Each structure stands twice: as C-alpha cells, then as structure tokens.
Amino acid sequence: MANEGPELVGMASAEPLRGEDGAGPVVPGGCFLNLLFVVPEQWGQGIGGVLLDAVLKEARRRDYSRIHLWTDEDNERSHRLYRSRSFSPTGRTADGAGEWTREI
C-alpha cells in the first residue's frame, strides 16, 4: 500500500498464478498481479513503479519465476509502466484486456 499521510493513494496485490484462467490449480513458479492502482490525483509521481517494484521483489523472495497480469488494451499509462519493468504482452486478450508477463 502507498499512503500520503492518512490517505491511501495506491495499492498492489499479487497471489499464486492459477491455470484455467484462475479457476484451476496453482501453476508452479507462477505469480499473478491481481491489482495495481494509484489514485488519479497522484498519477505521474512514480507511485505505481514503487508498488510494482515491491511486488517484484516479494515475488523473487518467494521464488516465483514468472509473473502475469491483465490490463485494459487501451490503457497506455499502464502499458508504459509494465514495459519499463520488462513486461510484454502475451497476445492473449479477453473482454478488452490483454495479458502481460515477464520472468522474475
């Protein structure tokens, strides 16, 4: 979580990656970034990068080898963030969102 004083300004959440689009068994070595958000008033301050770096650090500590996420296909702001951390699209899409991944 990221706070400015008592206010929550951002948060990230990750969990073990599951097969079958999240309904199946845990995929060994896989991590899934379930949520990353920063309140719009704080965009451009580097908070998303700090949160993502913390998730990647924790994923490494837990011996994950790969991390996956889904983001809206038209969300260029998130695409810039994920590309800056070596994520790339997998080519899978559903309901206007695309899957991204990277090795850890």
CSV table of N, CA and C in Angstrom, one decimal:
chain,number,residue,atom,x,y,z
A,1,MET,N,0.8,-1.2,0.0
A,1,MET,CA,0.0,0.0,0.0
A,1,MET,C,0.9,1.2,0.0
A,2,ALA,N,0.4,2.3,-0.6
A,2,ALA,CA,1.1,3.6,-0.6
A,2,ALA,C,0.1,4.6,0.0
A,3,ASN,N,0.7,5.3,1.0
A,3,ASN,CA,-0.1,6.3,1.7
A,3,ASN,C,0.5,7.7,1.6
A,4,GLU,N,-0.3,8.7,1.6
A,4,GLU,CA,0.1,10.1,1.8
A,4,GLU,C,-0.6,10.6,3.1
A,5,GLY,N,0.2,10.6,4.1
A,5,GLY,CA,-0.4,10.9,5.4
A,5,GLY,C,-1.4,9.7,5.7
A,6,PRO,N,-2.6,10.1,6.1
A,6,PRO,CA,-3.6,9.0,6.5
A,6,PRO,C,-4.3,8.5,5.2
A,7,GLU,N,-4.1,9.1,4.1
A,7,GLU,CA,-4.8,8.7,2.9
A,7,GLU,C,-4.1,7.6,2.1
A,8,LEU,N,-4.9,6.6,1.7
A,8,LEU,CA,-4.4,5.5,0.8
A,8,LEU,C,-4.4,6.1,-0.6
A,9,VAL,N,-3.2,6.1,-1.3
A,9,VAL,CA,-3.1,6.7,-2.6
A,9,VAL,C,-2.7,5.6,-3.7
A,10,GLY,N,-2.4,4.4,-3.2
A,10,GLY,CA,-2.2,3.3,-4.2
A,10,GLY,C,-2.0,2.0,-3.5
A,11,MET,N,-2.2,0.9,-4.3
A,11,MET,CA,-2.1,-0.4,-3.7
A,11,MET,C,-1.8,-1.4,-4.8
A,12,ALA,N,-1.2,-2.5,-4.4
A,12,ALA,CA,-0.9,-3.6,-5.3
A,12,ALA,C,-1.2,-4.9,-4.5
A,13,SER,N,-1.7,-5.9,-5.3
A,13,SER,CA,-2.0,-7.2,-4.7
A,13,SER,C,-1.6,-8.3,-5.6
A,14,ALA,N,-0.9,-9.3,-5.2
A,14,ALA,CA,-0.4,-10.5,-6.0
A,14,ALA,C,-0.7,-11.8,-5.3
A,15,GLU,N,-0.8,-12.8,-6.0
A,15,GLU,CA,-1.2,-14.1,-5.5
A,15,GLU,C,-0.6,-15.2,-6.4
A,16,PRO,N,-0.6,-16.5,-6.0
A,16,PRO,CA,-0.1,-17.5,-6.9
A,16,PRO,C,-1.0,-17.6,-8.2
A,17,LEU,N,-0.3,-17.8,-9.3
A,17,LEU,CA,-1.0,-17.9,-10.6
A,17,LEU,C,-1.7,-19.2,-10.6
A,18,ARG,N,-2.9,-19.2,-11.1
A,18,ARG,CA,-3.7,-20.5,-11.3
A,18,ARG,C,-4.0,-20.7,-12.8
A,19,GLY,N,-4.0,-21.9,-13.2
A,19,GLY,CA,-4.4,-22.3,-14.5
A,19,GLY,C,-5.8,-22.1,-14.8
A,20,GLU,N,-6.2,-22.4,-16.0
A,20,GLU,CA,-7.6,-22.4,-16.4
A,20,GLU,C,-8.3,-21.0,-16.1
A,21,ASP,N,-7.5,-19.9,-16.4
A,21,ASP,CA,-8.0,-18.6,-16.2
A,21,ASP,C,-8.4,-18.3,-14.8
A,22,GLY,N,-7.6,-18.8,-13.9
A,22,GLY,CA,-7.8,-18.5,-12.5
A,22,GLY,C,-8.6,-19.5,-11.7
A,23,ALA,N,-9.2,-20.5,-12.4
A,23,ALA,CA,-10.1,-21.4,-11.8
A,23,ALA,C,-9.4,-22.8,-11.5
A,24,GLY,N,-8.2,-22.9,-12.0
A,24,GLY,CA,-7.6,-24.2,-11.9
A,24,GLY,C,-6.6,-24.3,-10.8
A,25,PRO,N,-5.7,-25.3,-10.9
A,25,PRO,CA,-4.7,-25.5,-9.8
A,25,PRO,C,-3.6,-24.4,-9.9
A,26,VAL,N,-2.9,-24.2,-8.9
A,26,VAL,CA,-1.7,-23.3,-8.8
A,26,VAL,C,-0.7,-23.8,-9.9
A,27,VAL,N,-0.2,-22.8,-10.6
A,27,VAL,CA,0.9,-23.1,-11.6
A,27,VAL,C,2.2,-22.9,-10.9
A,28,PRO,N,3.0,-23.9,-10.8
A,28,PRO,CA,4.3,-23.8,-10.1
A,28,PRO,C,5.2,-22.7,-10.7
A,29,GLY,N,5.7,-21.9,-9.8
A,29,GLY,CA,6.6,-20.8,-10.2
A,29,GLY,C,5.8,-19.6,-10.7
A,30,GLY,N,4.5,-19.6,-10.8
A,30,GLY,CA,3.7,-18.5,-11.4
A,30,GLY,C,3.1,-17.6,-10.3
A,31,CYS,N,3.3,-16.3,-10.5
A,31,CYS,CA,2.7,-15.3,-9.7
A,31,CYS,C,1.7,-14.5,-10.6
A,32,PHE,N,0.6,-14.0,-10.0
A,32,PHE,CA,-0.4,-13.2,-10.7
A,32,PHE,C,-0.6,-11.9,-10.0
A,33,LEU,N,-0.3,-10.8,-10.7
A,33,LEU,CA,-0.6,-9.4,-10.2
A,33,LEU,C,-2.0,-9.2,-10.4
A,34,ASN,N,-2.8,-9.3,-9.3
A,34,ASN,CA,-4.2,-9.2,-9.3
A,34,ASN,C,-4.7,-7.7,-9.4
A,35,LEU,N,-3.9,-6.8,-8.8
A,35,LEU,CA,-4.4,-5.4,-8.7
A,35,LEU,C,-3.2,-4.5,-8.5
A,36,LEU,N,-3.2,-3.4,-9.2
A,36,LEU,CA,-2.3,-2.3,-9.0
A,36,LEU,C,-3.0,-1.0,-9.4
A,37,PHE,N,-3.2,-0.1,-8.4
A,37,PHE,CA,-3.8,1.1,-8.7
A,37,PHE,C,-3.2,2.3,-7.9
A,38,VAL,N,-3.3,3.5,-8.5
A,38,VAL,CA,-2.9,4.7,-7.9
A,38,VAL,C,-4.0,5.7,-8.2
A,39,VAL,N,-4.4,6.4,-7.2
A,39,VAL,CA,-5.5,7.4,-7.3
A,39,VAL,C,-5.0,8.4,-8.4
A,40,PRO,N,-6.0,8.8,-9.3
A,40,PRO,CA,-5.6,9.7,-10.4
A,40,PRO,C,-4.9,11.0,-9.9
A,41,GLU,N,-5.2,11.5,-8.8
A,41,GLU,CA,-4.6,12.8,-8.3
A,41,GLU,C,-3.1,12.6,-8.1
A,42,GLN,N,-2.6,11.3,-8.0
A,42,GLN,CA,-1.2,11.0,-7.8
A,42,GLN,C,-0.5,10.4,-9.0
A,43,TRP,N,-1.2,10.3,-10.1
A,43,TRP,CA,-0.5,9.8,-11.3
A,43,TRP,C,0.7,10.6,-11.7
A,44,GLY,N,1.7,10.0,-12.2
A,44,GLY,CA,2.9,10.7,-12.6
A,44,GLY,C,3.9,10.9,-11.5
A,45,GLN,N,3.6,10.4,-10.3
A,45,GLN,CA,4.5,10.7,-9.2
A,45,GLN,C,5.5,9.5,-8.9
A,46,GLY,N,5.4,8.4,-9.7
A,46,GLY,CA,6.2,7.3,-9.6
A,46,GLY,C,5.7,6.2,-8.6
A,47,ILE,N,4.5,6.4,-8.0
A,47,ILE,CA,4.0,5.5,-7.0
A,47,ILE,C,3.7,4.1,-7.6
A,48,GLY,N,3.2,4.1,-8.8
A,48,GLY,CA,2.9,2.8,-9.5
A,48,GLY,C,4.2,2.0,-9.6
A,49,GLY,N,5.3,2.6,-10.0
A,49,GLY,CA,6.5,2.0,-10.2
A,49,GLY,C,7.1,1.4,-8.8
A,50,VAL,N,6.9,2.2,-7.8
A,50,VAL,CA,7.4,1.8,-6.5
A,50,VAL,C,6.6,0.6,-6.0
A,51,LEU,N,5.3,0.6,-6.2
A,51,LEU,CA,4.4,-0.5,-5.8
A,51,LEU,C,4.8,-1.8,-6.7
A,52,LEU,N,5.0,-1.6,-8.0
A,52,LEU,CA,5.3,-2.7,-8.8
A,52,LEU,C,6.7,-3.3,-8.5
A,53,ASP,N,7.6,-2.5,-8.2
A,53,ASP,CA,8.9,-2.9,-7.8
A,53,ASP,C,8.8,-3.7,-6.5
A,54,ALA,N,8.0,-3.3,-5.5
A,54,ALA,CA,7.8,-4.0,-4.3
A,54,ALA,C,7.2,-5.4,-4.5
A,55,VAL,N,6.3,-5.5,-5.4
A,55,VAL,CA,5.6,-6.8,-5.8
A,55,VAL,C,6.7,-7.7,-6.4
A,56,LEU,N,7.5,-7.2,-7.3
A,56,LEU,CA,8.5,-8.0,-8.0
A,56,LEU,C,9.6,-8.5,-7.0
A,57,LYS,N,9.9,-7.6,-6.1
A,57,LYS,CA,10.9,-8.0,-5.0
A,57,LYS,C,10.4,-9.1,-4.2
A,58,GLU,N,9.1,-9.0,-3.7
A,58,GLU,CA,8.5,-10.0,-2.9
A,58,GLU,C,8.3,-11.3,-3.7
A,59,ALA,N,7.9,-11.2,-5.0
A,59,ALA,CA,7.8,-12.4,-5.8
A,59,ALA,C,9.1,-13.2,-5.9
A,60,ARG,N,10.2,-12.4,-6.1
A,60,ARG,CA,11.6,-13.0,-6.1
A,60,ARG,C,11.8,-13.7,-4.8
A,61,ARG,N,11.5,-13.0,-3.7
A,61,ARG,CA,11.8,-13.6,-2.4
A,61,ARG,C,11.0,-14.9,-2.2
A,62,ARG,N,9.9,-15.0,-2.8
A,62,ARG,CA,9.0,-16.2,-2.7
A,62,ARG,C,9.4,-17.3,-3.7
A,63,ASP,N,10.4,-17.0,-4.5
A,63,ASP,CA,10.9,-17.9,-5.5
A,63,ASP,C,10.0,-18.1,-6.7
A,64,TYR,N,9.2,-17.1,-7.0
A,64,TYR,CA,8.4,-17.2,-8.2
A,64,TYR,C,9.4,-17.0,-9.4
A,65,SER,N,9.0,-17.6,-10.5
A,65,SER,CA,9.9,-17.5,-11.7
A,65,SER,C,9.3,-16.6,-12.8
A,66,ARG,N,8.0,-16.4,-12.7
A,66,ARG,CA,7.3,-15.6,-13.8
A,66,ARG,C,6.1,-14.9,-13.1
A,67,ILE,N,5.7,-13.8,-13.6
A,67,ILE,CA,4.6,-13.0,-13.1
A,67,ILE,C,3.7,-12.7,-14.3
A,68,HIS,N,2.4,-12.8,-14.2
A,68,HIS,CA,1.4,-12.4,-15.2
A,68,HIS,C,0.5,-11.4,-14.6
A,69,LEU,N,-0.2,-10.6,-15.5
A,69,LEU,CA,-1.2,-9.7,-15.2
A,69,LEU,C,-2.1,-9.4,-16.4
A,70,TRP,N,-3.2,-8.8,-16.2
A,70,TRP,CA,-4.1,-8.4,-17.2
A,70,TRP,C,-4.3,-6.9,-17.1
A,71,THR,N,-4.4,-6.2,-18.2
A,71,THR,CA,-4.6,-4.7,-18.1
A,71,THR,C,-5.5,-4.4,-19.4
A,72,ASP,N,-6.2,-3.3,-19.3
A,72,ASP,CA,-7.0,-2.9,-20.4
A,72,ASP,C,-6.1,-2.6,-21.6
A,73,GLU,N,-6.6,-3.1,-22.8
A,73,GLU,CA,-5.8,-2.9,-24.0
A,73,GLU,C,-5.6,-1.5,-24.4
A,74,ASP,N,-6.4,-0.6,-23.9
A,74,ASP,CA,-6.3,0.9,-24.3
A,74,ASP,C,-5.7,1.7,-23.2
A,75,ASN,N,-5.1,1.1,-22.1
A,75,ASN,CA,-4.5,1.8,-21.0
A,75,ASN,C,-3.1,2.0,-21.2
A,76,GLU,N,-2.7,3.0,-22.0
A,76,GLU,CA,-1.3,3.3,-22.4
A,76,GLU,C,-0.5,3.6,-21.2
A,77,ARG,N,-1.1,4.2,-20.2
A,77,ARG,CA,-0.3,4.6,-19.0
A,77,ARG,C,0.2,3.3,-18.3
A,78,SER,N,-0.7,2.3,-18.2
A,78,SER,CA,-0.2,1.0,-17.5
A,78,SER,C,0.8,0.3,-18.5
A,79,HIS,N,0.6,0.4,-19.8
A,79,HIS,CA,1.5,-0.3,-20.7
A,79,HIS,C,2.9,0.3,-20.5
A,80,ARG,N,3.0,1.6,-20.4
A,80,ARG,CA,4.3,2.3,-20.2
A,80,ARG,C,5.0,1.8,-18.9
A,81,LEU,N,4.2,1.7,-17.9
A,81,LEU,CA,4.7,1.2,-16.6
A,81,LEU,C,5.2,-0.2,-16.7
A,82,TYR,N,4.4,-1.1,-17.3
A,82,TYR,CA,4.8,-2.5,-17.4
A,82,TYR,C,6.0,-2.7,-18.3
A,83,ARG,N,6.0,-2.0,-19.4
A,83,ARG,CA,7.1,-2.1,-20.3
A,83,ARG,C,8.4,-1.6,-19.7
A,84,SER,N,8.3,-0.6,-18.8
A,84,SER,CA,9.5,-0.1,-18.1
A,84,SER,C,10.1,-1.1,-17.1
A,85,ARG,N,9.3,-2.1,-16.8
A,85,ARG,CA,9.7,-3.2,-15.9
A,85,ARG,C,9.9,-4.5,-16.6
A,86,SER,N,10.0,-4.5,-17.9
A,86,SER,CA,10.3,-5.6,-18.8
A,86,SER,C,9.2,-6.6,-19.0
A,87,PHE,N,7.9,-6.2,-18.8
A,87,PHE,CA,6.8,-7.0,-19.1
A,87,PHE,C,6.5,-6.9,-20.6
A,88,SER,N,5.9,-7.9,-21.2
A,88,SER,CA,5.5,-7.8,-22.6
A,88,SER,C,4.2,-8.5,-22.7
A,89,PRO,N,3.4,-8.1,-23.7
A,89,PRO,CA,2.1,-8.8,-24.0
A,89,PRO,C,2.3,-10.2,-24.4
A,90,THR,N,1.4,-11.1,-24.0
A,90,THR,CA,1.4,-12.5,-24.4
A,90,THR,C,0.7,-12.7,-25.7
A,91,GLY,N,-0.2,-11.8,-26.0
A,91,GLY,CA,-1.1,-12.0,-27.2
A,91,GLY,C,-2.5,-12.4,-26.8
A,92,ARG,N,-2.6,-12.9,-25.6
A,92,ARG,CA,-4.0,-13.3,-25.1
A,92,ARG,C,-4.8,-12.1,-24.8
A,93,THR,N,-6.1,-12.1,-25.2
A,93,THR,CA,-7.0,-11.0,-24.9
A,93,THR,C,-8.3,-11.5,-24.5
A,94,ALA,N,-9.1,-10.8,-23.8
A,94,ALA,CA,-10.4,-11.1,-23.4
A,94,ALA,C,-11.1,-9.9,-22.9
A,95,ASP,N,-12.3,-9.6,-23.4
A,95,ASP,CA,-13.1,-8.5,-22.8
A,95,ASP,C,-12.4,-7.2,-22.8
A,96,GLY,N,-11.6,-6.9,-23.8
A,96,GLY,CA,-10.9,-5.6,-23.9
A,96,GLY,C,-9.7,-5.5,-23.0
A,97,ALA,N,-9.2,-6.6,-22.4
A,97,ALA,CA,-8.0,-6.6,-21.7
A,97,ALA,C,-7.0,-7.6,-22.3
A,98,GLY,N,-5.7,-7.3,-22.1
A,98,GLY,CA,-4.6,-8.1,-22.6
A,98,GLY,C,-3.8,-8.7,-21.5
A,99,GLU,N,-3.3,-9.9,-21.7
A,99,GLU,CA,-2.4,-10.5,-20.7
A,99,GLU,C,-0.9,-10.0,-20.9
A,100,TRP,N,-0.2,-9.7,-19.9
A,100,TRP,CA,1.2,-9.4,-19.9
A,100,TRP,C,2.0,-10.3,-19.0
A,101,THR,N,3.3,-10.5,-19.3
A,101,THR,CA,4.1,-11.3,-18.4
A,101,THR,C,5.5,-10.9,-18.5
A,102,ARG,N,6.3,-11.4,-17.5
A,102,ARG,CA,7.8,-11.3,-17.5
A,102,ARG,C,8.3,-12.4,-16.6
A,103,GLU,N,9.6,-12.7,-16.9
A,103,GLU,CA,10.3,-13.6,-16.0
A,103,GLU,C,10.8,-12.8,-14.8
A,104,ILE,N,11.0,-13.5,-13.7
A,104,ILE,CA,11.4,-12.8,-12.5
A,104,ILE,C,12.9,-13.2,-12.2
